[in-house]
PDB file of C-alpha atoms and ligand atoms in Angstrom:
ATOM      1  CA  MET Q 276      -0.029  -0.096   0.082  1.00  0.00           C
ATOM      2  CA  VAL Q 277       1.402   3.436  -1.013  1.00  0.00           C
ATOM      3  CA  ASN Q 278       1.697   6.136   1.629  1.00  0.00           C
ATOM      4  CA  ARG Q 279      -0.970   8.623   2.526  1.00  0.00           C
ATOM      5  CA  ASP Q 280       0.333  11.504   0.373  1.00  0.00           C
ATOM      6  CA  GLU Q 281       0.630   9.382  -2.678  1.00  0.00           C
ATOM      7  CA  ARG Q 282      -2.702   7.961  -2.260  1.00  0.00           C
ATOM      8  CA  TRP Q 283      -4.221  11.608  -2.637  1.00  0.00           C
ATOM      9  CA  SER Q 284      -1.810  12.730  -5.366  1.00  0.00           C
ATOM     10  CA  MET Q 285      -1.939  12.613  -9.286  1.00  0.00           C
ATOM     11  CA  GLN Q 286       0.896  14.873  -9.709  1.00  0.00           C
ATOM     12  CA  GLY Q 287       2.616  14.262 -13.036  1.00  0.00           C
ATOM     13  CA  ALA Q 288      -0.007  12.160 -14.524  1.00  0.00           C
ATOM     14  CA  THR Q 289      -1.618  12.545 -17.929  1.00  0.00           C
ATOM     15  CA  ALA Q 290      -5.046  12.768 -19.190  1.00  0.00           C
ATOM     16  CA  LEU Q 291      -7.464  12.959 -22.329  1.00  0.00           C
ATOM     17  CA  VAL Q 292     -10.982  14.353 -21.502  1.00  0.00           C
ATOM     18  CA  THR Q 293     -13.264  14.497 -24.327  1.00  0.00           C
ATOM     19  CA  GLY Q 294     -15.669  17.471 -24.556  1.00  0.00           C
ATOM     20  CA  GLY Q 295     -13.705  19.884 -22.487  1.00  0.00           C
ATOM     21  CA  SER Q 296     -14.607  23.045 -23.853  1.00  0.00           C
ATOM     22  CA  LYS Q 297     -17.710  23.634 -21.534  1.00  0.00           C
ATOM     23  CA  GLY Q 298     -20.050  22.021 -19.148  1.00  0.00           C
ATOM     24  CA  ILE Q 299     -19.112  18.965 -17.154  1.00  0.00           C
ATOM     25  CA  GLY Q 300     -16.027  18.216 -19.295  1.00  0.00           C
ATOM     26  CA  ARG Q 301     -14.269  21.475 -18.663  1.00  0.00           C
ATOM     27  CA  ALA Q 302     -15.103  21.330 -14.950  1.00  0.00           C
ATOM     28  CA  ILE Q 303     -13.308  18.051 -15.177  1.00  0.00           C
ATOM     29  CA  VAL Q 304     -10.283  19.268 -17.193  1.00  0.00           C
ATOM     30  CA  GLU Q 305      -9.761  22.050 -14.535  1.00  0.00           C
ATOM     31  CA  GLU Q 306     -10.189  19.663 -11.630  1.00  0.00           C
ATOM     32  CA  LEU Q 307      -7.792  17.347 -12.763  1.00  0.00           C
ATOM     33  CA  ALA Q 308      -5.170  20.087 -13.855  1.00  0.00           C
ATOM     34  CA  ARG Q 309      -5.513  21.436 -10.366  1.00  0.00           C
ATOM     35  CA  PHE Q 310      -4.311  18.065  -9.234  1.00  0.00           C
ATOM     36  CA  GLY Q 311      -1.152  18.583 -11.290  1.00  0.00           C
ATOM     37  CA  VAL Q 312      -2.552  16.457 -14.077  1.00  0.00           C
ATOM     38  CA  THR Q 313      -1.306  17.448 -17.693  1.00  0.00           C
ATOM     39  CA  VAL Q 314      -4.552  17.413 -19.769  1.00  0.00           C
ATOM     40  CA  HIS Q 315      -5.642  17.185 -23.331  1.00  0.00           C
ATOM     41  CA  THR Q 316      -9.111  17.863 -24.280  1.00  0.00           C
ATOM     42  CA  CYS Q 317     -11.014  18.160 -27.545  1.00  0.00           C
ATOM     43  CA  SER Q 318     -14.319  19.717 -28.895  1.00  0.00           C
ATOM     44  CA  ARG Q 319     -15.836  20.779 -32.180  1.00  0.00           C
ATOM     45  CA  ASN Q 320     -16.351  24.525 -31.770  1.00  0.00           C
ATOM     46  CA  GLU Q 321     -12.670  26.095 -32.106  1.00  0.00           C
ATOM     47  CA  GLU Q 322     -13.693  29.431 -30.855  1.00  0.00           C
ATOM     48  CA  GLU Q 323     -14.903  27.806 -27.312  1.00  0.00           C
ATOM     49  CA  LEU Q 324     -12.085  25.614 -27.153  1.00  0.00           C
ATOM     50  CA  ASN Q 325      -9.527  28.326 -27.657  1.00  0.00           C
ATOM     51  CA  SER Q 326     -11.323  30.649 -25.185  1.00  0.00           C
ATOM     52  CA  MET Q 327     -11.342  27.983 -22.603  1.00  0.00           C
ATOM     53  CA  LEU Q 328      -7.281  26.942 -23.246  1.00  0.00           C
ATOM     54  CA  ASN Q 329      -6.627  30.707 -22.934  1.00  0.00           C
ATOM     55  CA  GLN Q 330      -8.529  30.794 -19.549  1.00  0.00           C
ATOM     56  CA  CYS Q 331      -6.584  27.631 -18.401  1.00  0.00           C
ATOM     57  CA  GLN Q 332      -3.216  29.231 -19.418  1.00  0.00           C
ATOM     58  CA  MET Q 333      -4.154  32.286 -17.282  1.00  0.00           C
ATOM     59  CA  MET Q 334      -4.777  30.065 -14.290  1.00  0.00           C
ATOM     60  CA  ASN Q 335      -1.309  28.318 -15.120  1.00  0.00           C
ATOM     61  CA  LEU Q 336      -2.998  24.841 -15.857  1.00  0.00           C
ATOM     62  CA  ARG Q 337      -1.229  22.545 -17.992  1.00  0.00           C
ATOM     63  CA  VAL Q 338      -4.081  22.075 -20.615  1.00  0.00           C
ATOM     64  CA  THR Q 339      -3.942  21.519 -24.414  1.00  0.00           C
ATOM     65  CA  GLY Q 340      -6.515  21.006 -27.121  1.00  0.00           C
ATOM     66  CA  SER Q 341      -7.329  20.091 -30.409  1.00  0.00           C
ATOM     67  CA  ILE Q 342     -10.564  20.291 -32.747  1.00  0.00           C
ATOM     68  CA  CYS Q 343     -12.137  16.721 -32.981  1.00  0.00           C
ATOM     69  CA  ASP Q 344     -15.540  15.418 -33.826  1.00  0.00           C
ATOM     70  CA  VAL Q 345     -15.567  12.431 -31.728  1.00  0.00           C
ATOM     71  CA  SER Q 346     -18.378  10.800 -33.747  1.00  0.00           C
ATOM     72  CA  ASN Q 347     -16.109  10.680 -36.756  1.00  0.00           C
ATOM     73  CA  ARG Q 348     -13.826   7.559 -36.667  1.00  0.00           C
ATOM     74  CA  ALA Q 349     -10.897   9.115 -38.822  1.00  0.00           C
ATOM     75  CA  GLU Q 350     -10.883  11.975 -36.187  1.00  0.00           C
ATOM     76  CA  ARG Q 351     -10.675   9.760 -33.231  1.00  0.00           C
ATOM     77  CA  GLU Q 352      -7.576   8.006 -34.765  1.00  0.00           C
ATOM     78  CA  LYS Q 353      -6.037  11.312 -35.486  1.00  0.00           C
ATOM     79  CA  LEU Q 354      -6.913  12.488 -31.818  1.00  0.00           C
ATOM     80  CA  MET Q 355      -5.212   9.396 -30.419  1.00  0.00           C
ATOM     81  CA  ASP Q 356      -2.221  10.017 -32.531  1.00  0.00           C
ATOM     82  CA  GLN Q 357      -1.830  13.664 -31.418  1.00  0.00           C
ATOM     83  CA  VAL Q 358      -2.259  12.210 -27.606  1.00  0.00           C
ATOM     84  CA  ARG Q 359       0.319   9.639 -28.233  1.00  0.00           C
ATOM     85  CA  THR Q 360       2.836  12.293 -29.507  1.00  0.00           C
ATOM     86  CA  ILE Q 361       2.008  14.767 -26.841  1.00  0.00           C
ATOM     87  CA  PHE Q 362       2.402  12.249 -23.957  1.00  0.00           C
ATOM     88  CA  ASN Q 363       4.992  10.041 -25.347  1.00  0.00           C
ATOM     89  CA  GLY Q 364       2.880   6.888 -25.594  1.00  0.00           C
ATOM     90  CA  LYS Q 365       1.774   7.027 -21.916  1.00  0.00           C
ATOM     91  CA  LEU Q 366      -1.719   7.955 -20.817  1.00  0.00           C
ATOM     92  CA  ASP Q 367      -2.956   7.611 -17.274  1.00  0.00           C
ATOM     93  CA  ILE Q 368      -6.547   8.831 -17.488  1.00  0.00           C
ATOM     94  CA  LEU Q 369      -8.999   8.707 -20.166  1.00  0.00           C
ATOM     95  CA  VAL Q 370     -12.524  10.523 -19.540  1.00  0.00           C
ATOM     96  CA  ASN Q 371     -15.038   9.743 -22.050  1.00  0.00           C
ATOM     97  CA  ASN Q 372     -17.449  12.878 -21.747  1.00  0.00           C
ATOM     98  CA  ALA Q 373     -18.325  14.332 -24.868  1.00  0.00           C
ATOM     99  CA  GLY Q 374     -21.876  13.584 -25.802  1.00  0.00           C
ATOM    100  CA  GLY Q 375     -25.356  14.979 -26.096  1.00  0.00           C
ATOM    101  CA  VAL Q 376     -29.028  14.433 -26.649  1.00  0.00           C
ATOM    102  CA  GLY Q 377     -28.826  14.706 -30.400  1.00  0.00           C
ATOM    103  CA  PRO Q 378     -32.146  15.903 -31.859  1.00  0.00           C
ATOM    104  CA  GLY Q 379     -33.532  16.581 -28.271  1.00  0.00           C
ATOM    105  CA  TRP Q 380     -36.318  15.181 -26.278  1.00  0.00           C
ATOM    106  CA  LYS Q 381     -38.624  13.351 -28.582  1.00  0.00           C
ATOM    107  CA  ALA Q 382     -40.566  10.054 -28.929  1.00  0.00           C
ATOM    108  CA  ALA Q 383     -38.331   7.074 -30.145  1.00  0.00           C
ATOM    109  CA  ILE Q 384     -40.815   6.567 -33.186  1.00  0.00           C
ATOM    110  CA  GLU Q 385     -39.810  10.037 -34.421  1.00  0.00           C
ATOM    111  CA  PHE Q 386     -36.304   9.362 -34.864  1.00  0.00           C
ATOM    112  CA  SER Q 387     -34.935   9.011 -38.388  1.00  0.00           C
ATOM    113  CA  LEU Q 388     -32.384   6.557 -38.957  1.00  0.00           C
ATOM    114  CA  GLU Q 389     -29.517   9.280 -39.310  1.00  0.00           C
ATOM    115  CA  GLU Q 390     -30.386  10.940 -36.299  1.00  0.00           C
ATOM    116  CA  TYR Q 391     -30.397   7.524 -34.476  1.00  0.00           C
ATOM    117  CA  SER Q 392     -26.962   6.751 -35.917  1.00  0.00           C
ATOM    118  CA  ASN Q 393     -25.549  10.210 -35.242  1.00  0.00           C
ATOM    119  CA  LEU Q 394     -26.421   9.962 -31.735  1.00  0.00           C
ATOM    120  CA  MET Q 395     -25.066   6.258 -31.098  1.00  0.00           C
ATOM    121  CA  ALA Q 396     -21.677   7.533 -32.889  1.00  0.00           C
ATOM    122  CA  THR Q 397     -21.517  10.766 -30.816  1.00  0.00           C
ATOM    123  CA  ASN Q 398     -22.240   9.026 -27.424  1.00  0.00           C
ATOM    124  CA  PHE Q 399     -21.502   5.396 -27.681  1.00  0.00           C
ATOM    125  CA  ASP Q 400     -19.173   4.579 -30.729  1.00  0.00           C
ATOM    126  CA  SER Q 401     -16.864   7.168 -29.714  1.00  0.00           C
ATOM    127  CA  CYS Q 402     -16.304   6.001 -26.356  1.00  0.00           C
ATOM    128  CA  PHE Q 403     -15.670   2.414 -27.286  1.00  0.00           C
ATOM    129  CA  HIS Q 404     -13.329   3.252 -29.949  1.00  0.00           C
ATOM    130  CA  LEU Q 405     -11.579   5.805 -28.154  1.00  0.00           C
ATOM    131  CA  THR Q 406     -11.021   3.572 -25.155  1.00  0.00           C
ATOM    132  CA  GLN Q 407      -9.794   0.780 -27.265  1.00  0.00           C
ATOM    133  CA  LEU Q 408      -7.359   2.860 -29.169  1.00  0.00           C
ATOM    134  CA  ALA Q 409      -6.165   4.127 -25.803  1.00  0.00           C
ATOM    135  CA  HIS Q 410      -5.530   0.742 -24.349  1.00  0.00           C
ATOM    136  CA  PRO Q 411      -1.858   0.428 -25.163  1.00  0.00           C
ATOM    137  CA  PHE Q 412      -1.172   3.735 -23.645  1.00  0.00           C
ATOM    138  CA  LEU Q 413      -3.275   2.938 -20.490  1.00  0.00           C
ATOM    139  CA  LYS Q 414      -1.331  -0.174 -20.201  1.00  0.00           C
ATOM    140  CA  GLU Q 415       1.839   1.458 -20.453  1.00  0.00           C
ATOM    141  CA  SER Q 416       0.982   3.567 -17.535  1.00  0.00           C
ATOM    142  CA  GLY Q 417       0.704   0.780 -15.014  1.00  0.00           C
ATOM    143  CA  ARG Q 418      -2.005   2.791 -13.410  1.00  0.00           C
ATOM    144  CA  GLY Q 419      -4.516   3.540 -16.164  1.00  0.00           C
ATOM    145  CA  ASN Q 420      -8.044   4.887 -15.501  1.00  0.00           C
ATOM    146  CA  VAL Q 421     -10.914   5.073 -17.730  1.00  0.00           C
ATOM    147  CA  VAL Q 422     -14.133   7.136 -16.691  1.00  0.00           C
ATOM    148  CA  PHE Q 423     -17.182   7.131 -18.763  1.00  0.00           C
ATOM    149  CA  ILE Q 424     -19.444   9.973 -18.320  1.00  0.00           C
ATOM    150  CA  SER Q 425     -22.881   8.004 -18.300  1.00  0.00           C
ATOM    151  CA  SER Q 426     -26.308   9.334 -16.943  1.00  0.00           C
ATOM    152  CA  ILE Q 427     -29.134   8.303 -14.451  1.00  0.00           C
ATOM    153  CA  ALA Q 428     -31.072   7.917 -17.917  1.00  0.00           C
ATOM    154  CA  GLY Q 429     -28.874   4.880 -18.477  1.00  0.00           C
ATOM    155  CA  THR Q 430     -30.664   2.973 -15.596  1.00  0.00           C
ATOM    156  CA  GLY Q 431     -34.128   4.654 -15.338  1.00  0.00           C
ATOM    157  CA  ARG Q 432     -36.425   5.922 -18.117  1.00  0.00           C
ATOM    158  CA  VAL Q 433     -36.330   9.498 -18.764  1.00  0.00           C
ATOM    159  CA  GLU Q 434     -39.308  10.522 -21.259  1.00  0.00           C
ATOM    160  CA  GLY Q 435     -38.094  11.531 -24.626  1.00  0.00           C
ATOM    161  CA  LEU Q 436     -34.665   9.941 -24.250  1.00  0.00           C
ATOM    162  CA  ALA Q 437     -35.085   6.350 -25.736  1.00  0.00           C
ATOM    163  CA  VAL Q 438     -31.976   6.674 -27.856  1.00  0.00           C
ATOM    164  CA  TYR Q 439     -29.886   8.688 -25.302  1.00  0.00           C
ATOM    165  CA  SER Q 440     -30.688   6.358 -22.769  1.00  0.00           C
ATOM    166  CA  SER Q 441     -29.680   3.510 -24.551  1.00  0.00           C
ATOM    167  CA  THR Q 442     -26.186   5.001 -25.273  1.00  0.00           C
ATOM    168  CA  LYS Q 443     -25.848   5.458 -21.681  1.00  0.00           C
ATOM    169  CA  GLY Q 444     -26.921   2.037 -20.664  1.00  0.00           C
ATOM    170  CA  ALA Q 445     -24.489   0.424 -23.083  1.00  0.00           C
ATOM    171  CA  MET Q 446     -21.799   2.571 -21.713  1.00  0.00           C
ATOM    172  CA  ASN Q 447     -22.555   1.125 -18.333  1.00  0.00           C
ATOM    173  CA  GLN Q 448     -22.195  -2.633 -19.526  1.00  0.00           C
ATOM    174  CA  LEU Q 449     -18.934  -1.502 -21.367  1.00  0.00           C
ATOM    175  CA  ALA Q 450     -17.440  -0.141 -18.345  1.00  0.00           C
ATOM    176  CA  LYS Q 451     -18.178  -3.494 -16.344  1.00  0.00           C
ATOM    177  CA  ALA Q 452     -16.890  -5.519 -19.186  1.00  0.00           C
ATOM    178  CA  LEU Q 453     -13.591  -3.613 -19.668  1.00  0.00           C
ATOM    179  CA  ALA Q 454     -13.138  -3.462 -15.769  1.00  0.00           C
ATOM    180  CA  CYS Q 455     -12.897  -7.178 -15.860  1.00  0.00           C
ATOM    181  CA  GLU Q 456     -10.965  -7.508 -19.143  1.00  0.00           C
ATOM    182  CA  TRP Q 457      -8.377  -4.987 -18.280  1.00  0.00           C
ATOM    183  CA  ALA Q 458      -7.957  -5.610 -14.517  1.00  0.00           C
ATOM    184  CA  GLY Q 459      -4.758  -7.675 -15.229  1.00  0.00           C
ATOM    185  CA  ASP Q 460      -3.385  -4.655 -17.302  1.00  0.00           C
ATOM    186  CA  MET Q 461      -3.837  -2.340 -14.116  1.00  0.00           C
ATOM    187  CA  ILE Q 462      -6.448  -0.236 -15.635  1.00  0.00           C
ATOM    188  CA  ARG Q 463      -9.516   0.442 -13.842  1.00  0.00           C
ATOM    189  CA  VAL Q 464     -12.770   1.340 -15.439  1.00  0.00           C
ATOM    190  CA  ASN Q 465     -15.778   3.317 -13.856  1.00  0.00           C
ATOM    191  CA  CYS Q 466     -18.777   5.109 -14.721  1.00  0.00           C
ATOM    192  CA  VAL Q 467     -20.104   8.451 -13.235  1.00  0.00           C
ATOM    193  CA  ALA Q 468     -23.796   8.897 -13.967  1.00  0.00           C
ATOM    194  CA  PRO Q 469     -24.903  12.131 -13.301  1.00  0.00           C
ATOM    195  CA  GLY Q 470     -28.487  13.428 -12.727  1.00  0.00           C
ATOM    196  CA  TYR Q 471     -29.731  16.934 -13.757  1.00  0.00           C
ATOM    197  CA  ILE Q 472     -26.412  19.183 -14.085  1.00  0.00           C
ATOM    198  CA  ALA Q 473     -26.775  22.805 -14.745  1.00  0.00           C
ATOM    199  CA  THR Q 474     -25.109  23.141 -18.202  1.00  0.00           C
ATOM    200  CA  SER Q 475     -26.114  24.081 -21.668  1.00  0.00           C
ATOM    201  CA  LEU Q 476     -27.173  20.569 -22.446  1.00  0.00           C
ATOM    202  CA  ILE Q 477     -30.383  20.772 -20.232  1.00  0.00           C
ATOM    203  CA  LYS Q 478     -31.103  24.310 -20.648  1.00  0.00           C
ATOM    204  CA  PRO Q 479     -33.797  23.773 -23.108  1.00  0.00           C
ATOM    205  CA  VAL Q 480     -35.611  21.848 -20.127  1.00  0.00           C
ATOM    206  CA  THR Q 481     -34.638  23.996 -17.295  1.00  0.00           C
ATOM    207  CA  GLU Q 482     -34.991  27.321 -18.396  1.00  0.00           C
ATOM    208  CA  ASN Q 483     -38.777  27.007 -18.061  1.00  0.00           C
ATOM    209  CA  GLU Q 484     -39.651  27.852 -14.323  1.00  0.00           C
ATOM    210  CA  GLU Q 485     -42.580  25.241 -14.253  1.00  0.00           C
ATOM    211  CA  ASN Q 486     -40.203  22.524 -15.615  1.00  0.00           C
ATOM    212  CA  HIS Q 487     -37.359  23.502 -13.364  1.00  0.00           C
ATOM    213  CA  LYS Q 488     -39.681  23.314 -10.229  1.00  0.00           C
ATOM    214  CA  GLN Q 489     -41.306  19.868 -11.393  1.00  0.00           C
ATOM    215  CA  LEU Q 490     -37.826  18.327 -12.044  1.00  0.00           C
ATOM    216  CA  THR Q 491     -36.307  19.522  -8.813  1.00  0.00           C
ATOM    217  CA  SER Q 492     -39.326  18.246  -6.691  1.00  0.00           C
ATOM    218  CA  ARG Q 493     -38.169  14.948  -7.554  1.00  0.00           C
ATOM    219  CA  ILE Q 494     -34.698  15.446  -6.353  1.00  0.00           C
ATOM    220  CA  PRO Q 495     -34.201  14.928  -2.684  1.00  0.00           C
ATOM    221  CA  LEU Q 496     -31.629  17.621  -2.517  1.00  0.00           C
ATOM    222  CA  ARG Q 497     -34.282  19.658  -4.477  1.00  0.00           C
ATOM    223  CA  ARG Q 498     -31.677  21.543  -6.785  1.00  0.00           C
ATOM    224  CA  LEU Q 499     -29.723  20.768 -10.009  1.00  0.00           C
ATOM    225  CA  GLY Q 500     -26.128  19.757  -9.622  1.00  0.00           C
ATOM    226  CA  GLU Q 501     -23.148  21.797 -10.483  1.00  0.00           C
ATOM    227  CA  ALA Q 502     -20.515  20.569 -12.935  1.00  0.00           C
ATOM    228  CA  GLU Q 503     -17.807  20.800 -10.462  1.00  0.00           C
ATOM    229  CA  GLU Q 504     -19.866  18.240  -8.208  1.00  0.00           C
ATOM    230  CA  VAL Q 505     -19.415  15.708 -11.060  1.00  0.00           C
ATOM    231  CA  ALA Q 506     -15.766  16.621 -11.633  1.00  0.00           C
ATOM    232  CA  SER Q 507     -14.928  15.871  -7.976  1.00  0.00           C
ATOM    233  CA  MET Q 508     -16.127  12.395  -8.230  1.00  0.00           C
ATOM    234  CA  VAL Q 509     -13.850  11.944 -11.500  1.00  0.00           C
ATOM    235  CA  ALA Q 510     -10.874  13.007  -9.875  1.00  0.00           C
ATOM    236  CA  PHE Q 511     -11.579  10.772  -6.836  1.00  0.00           C
ATOM    237  CA  LEU Q 512     -11.830   7.770  -9.261  1.00  0.00           C
ATOM    238  CA  CYS Q 513      -8.553   8.680 -10.827  1.00  0.00           C
ATOM    239  CA  LEU Q 514      -6.779   8.978  -7.545  1.00  0.00           C
ATOM    240  CA  PRO Q 515      -4.612   5.943  -6.127  1.00  0.00           C
ATOM    241  CA  ALA Q 516      -6.985   6.356  -3.218  1.00  0.00           C
ATOM    242  CA  ALA Q 517      -9.788   4.708  -5.247  1.00  0.00           C
ATOM    243  CA  SER Q 518      -7.352   1.729  -6.083  1.00  0.00           C
ATOM    244  CA  PHE Q 519      -9.966  -0.846  -5.169  1.00  0.00           C
ATOM    245  CA  VAL Q 520     -12.948   0.844  -7.208  1.00  0.00           C
ATOM    246  CA  THR Q 521     -13.376  -0.611 -10.466  1.00  0.00           C
ATOM    247  CA  GLY Q 522     -16.517  -1.583 -12.737  1.00  0.00           C
ATOM    248  CA  ALA Q 523     -18.674   0.746 -10.698  1.00  0.00           C
ATOM    249  CA  ILE Q 524     -21.452   3.089 -11.734  1.00  0.00           C
ATOM    250  CA  ILE Q 525     -21.514   5.728  -9.227  1.00  0.00           C
ATOM    251  CA  TYR Q 526     -24.565   8.388  -9.304  1.00  0.00           C
ATOM    252  CA  VAL Q 527     -24.031  11.946  -8.806  1.00  0.00           C
ATOM    253  CA  ASP Q 528     -27.692  12.939  -8.758  1.00  0.00           C
ATOM    254  CA  GLY Q 529     -28.477  14.733  -5.435  1.00  0.00           C
ATOM    255  CA  GLY Q 530     -30.429  11.408  -4.653  1.00  0.00           C
ATOM    256  CA  HIS Q 531     -32.849  11.254  -7.629  1.00  0.00           C
ATOM    257  CA  THR Q 532     -32.026   7.717  -8.429  1.00  0.00           C
ATOM    258  CA  ALA Q 533     -32.674   6.363  -4.973  1.00  0.00           C
ATOM    259  CA  ASN Q 534     -35.940   8.389  -5.015  1.00  0.00           C
ATOM    260  CA  LEU Q 535     -37.240   6.618  -8.126  1.00  0.00           C
ATOM    261  CA  SER Q 536     -40.311   4.419  -7.311  1.00  0.00           C
TER     262      SER Q 536
HETATM  263  P1  NDP B 853     -22.657  20.522 -22.681  1.00  0.00           P
HETATM  264  O1  NDP B 853     -23.333  20.465 -23.919  1.00  0.00           O
HETATM  265  O2  NDP B 853     -22.298  21.667 -21.654  1.00  0.00           O
HETATM  266  O3  NDP B 853     -21.082  20.150 -23.277  1.00  0.00           O
HETATM  267  C1  NDP B 853     -20.693  18.991 -23.988  1.00  0.00           C
HETATM  268  C2  NDP B 853     -19.327  19.069 -24.374  1.00  0.00           C
HETATM  269  O4  NDP B 853     -18.910  18.182 -25.345  1.00  0.00           O
HETATM  270  C3  NDP B 853     -18.635  20.238 -25.198  1.00  0.00           C
HETATM  271  O5  NDP B 853     -17.584  20.649 -24.832  1.00  0.00           O
HETATM  272  C4  NDP B 853     -18.880  19.901 -26.605  1.00  0.00           C
HETATM  273  O6  NDP B 853     -18.320  20.669 -27.421  1.00  0.00           O
HETATM  274  C5  NDP B 853     -18.365  18.385 -26.651  1.00  0.00           C
HETATM  275  N1  NDP B 853     -19.116  17.743 -27.554  1.00  0.00           N
HETATM  276  C6  NDP B 853     -20.099  17.406 -28.037  1.00  0.00           C
HETATM  277  N2  NDP B 853     -20.313  16.537 -28.877  1.00  0.00           N
HETATM  278  C7  NDP B 853     -19.151  16.266 -29.452  1.00  0.00           C
HETATM  279  C8  NDP B 853     -18.575  15.694 -30.483  1.00  0.00           C
HETATM  280  N3  NDP B 853     -19.326  15.075 -31.513  1.00  0.00           N
HETATM  281  N4  NDP B 853     -17.195  15.794 -30.692  1.00  0.00           N
HETATM  282  C9  NDP B 853     -16.442  16.332 -29.759  1.00  0.00           C
HETATM  283  N5  NDP B 853     -16.960  17.142 -28.780  1.00  0.00           N
HETATM  284  C10 NDP B 853     -18.068  17.181 -28.601  1.00  0.00           C
HETATM  285  O7  NDP B 853     -22.803  19.132 -22.025  1.00  0.00           O
HETATM  286  P2  NDP B 853     -22.707  18.627 -20.524  1.00  0.00           P
HETATM  287  O8  NDP B 853     -21.490  19.017 -20.034  1.00  0.00           O
HETATM  288  O9  NDP B 853     -23.899  18.724 -19.723  1.00  0.00           O
HETATM  289  O10 NDP B 853     -22.543  17.040 -20.980  1.00  0.00           O
HETATM  290  C11 NDP B 853     -21.369  16.277 -20.777  1.00  0.00           C
HETATM  291  C12 NDP B 853     -21.433  14.804 -20.731  1.00  0.00           C
HETATM  292  O11 NDP B 853     -22.336  14.676 -19.570  1.00  0.00           O
HETATM  293  C13 NDP B 853     -22.337  14.265 -21.843  1.00  0.00           C
HETATM  294  O12 NDP B 853     -21.908  12.858 -22.171  1.00  0.00           O
HETATM  295  C14 NDP B 853     -23.790  14.066 -21.253  1.00  0.00           C
HETATM  296  O13 NDP B 853     -24.506  13.059 -21.680  1.00  0.00           O
HETATM  297  C15 NDP B 853     -23.548  13.802 -19.764  1.00  0.00           C
HETATM  298  N6  NDP B 853     -24.577  14.228 -18.796  1.00  0.00           N
HETATM  299  C16 NDP B 853     -24.918  15.439 -18.643  1.00  0.00           C
HETATM  300  C17 NDP B 853     -25.942  15.542 -17.881  1.00  0.00           C
HETATM  301  C18 NDP B 853     -26.668  17.163 -17.567  1.00  0.00           C
HETATM  302  O14 NDP B 853     -27.559  17.154 -16.949  1.00  0.00           O
HETATM  303  N7  NDP B 853     -25.968  18.210 -17.953  1.00  0.00           N
HETATM  304  C19 NDP B 853     -26.658  14.574 -17.119  1.00  0.00           C
HETATM  305  C20 NDP B 853     -26.156  13.285 -17.247  1.00  0.00           C
HETATM  306  C21 NDP B 853     -24.969  13.030 -18.160  1.00  0.00           C
HETATM  307  P3  NDP B 853     -18.641  21.187 -29.036  1.00  0.00           P
HETATM  308  O15 NDP B 853     -20.037  21.123 -28.999  1.00  0.00           O
HETATM  309  O16 NDP B 853     -17.967  22.273 -29.528  1.00  0.00           O
HETATM  310  O17 NDP B 853     -18.275  19.820 -29.813  1.00  0.00           O
END
């Protein structure tokens, strides 16, 4: 067992966090970087990414970034090539965070095949493929960590999110399978499943006061979560202090899941 200081340190580690320009991903990038981790991130919108990178630089955080649409196979391969070069072939942490709700909240029957495929590619294919590509570098680390940003929708039903929920349910299963397959490579794999977190993703639902009230009435803590509250759980999972945690799905939801009847 390593000593106490080492158990709570990630100093010198390297990480790839997808979708770090805003929201939960950005909070994860900043949290890890404050622990002394060198972080690479990506997103599609160049302006938002650059603005975020500039702010990290002003805070003296070691963060780099590149443009990548994670739904595209060739772009994922290019991203992992960049990561291999930047980190000299050793990656300690992969956080699969980039994702969205696609065409938004609507009945499954209204999904076109293209909308379905795009959402699966963004939320699930990307995670599977990036994690597969990262395997040799995580193995090289000797203390690899993969964290999938799932959702409470991956376990329980959320109206209008049939496809989104399926991507997150698949992610939960993938995390359990990889945790077992890769334990011998000293790679831990976990899911963090947030409830409703105040980001641009859920703004269309929560900006209506009535919706907001109805939604928070089902959450025992009676409020939306903050991106930083998800980021701190991700950081914990990546610490040596969490060395016996793998294959877990951890809810960060203000008690929402516990309150489902
Ligand atoms: P935001 O929309 O605030 O941020 C999403 C981030 O992912 C942005 O940086 C965005 O940048 C990036 N991104 C989206 N699609 C792609 C893509 N195809 N390629 C590369 N980057 C992409 O969302 P959140 O922070 O709320 O969500 C982050 C994760 O958390 C998602 O996986 C979501 O499903 C999950 N989650 C969120 C919850 C919430 O209540 N907010 C609840 C449960 C889970 P850009 O658009 O420029 O590409």
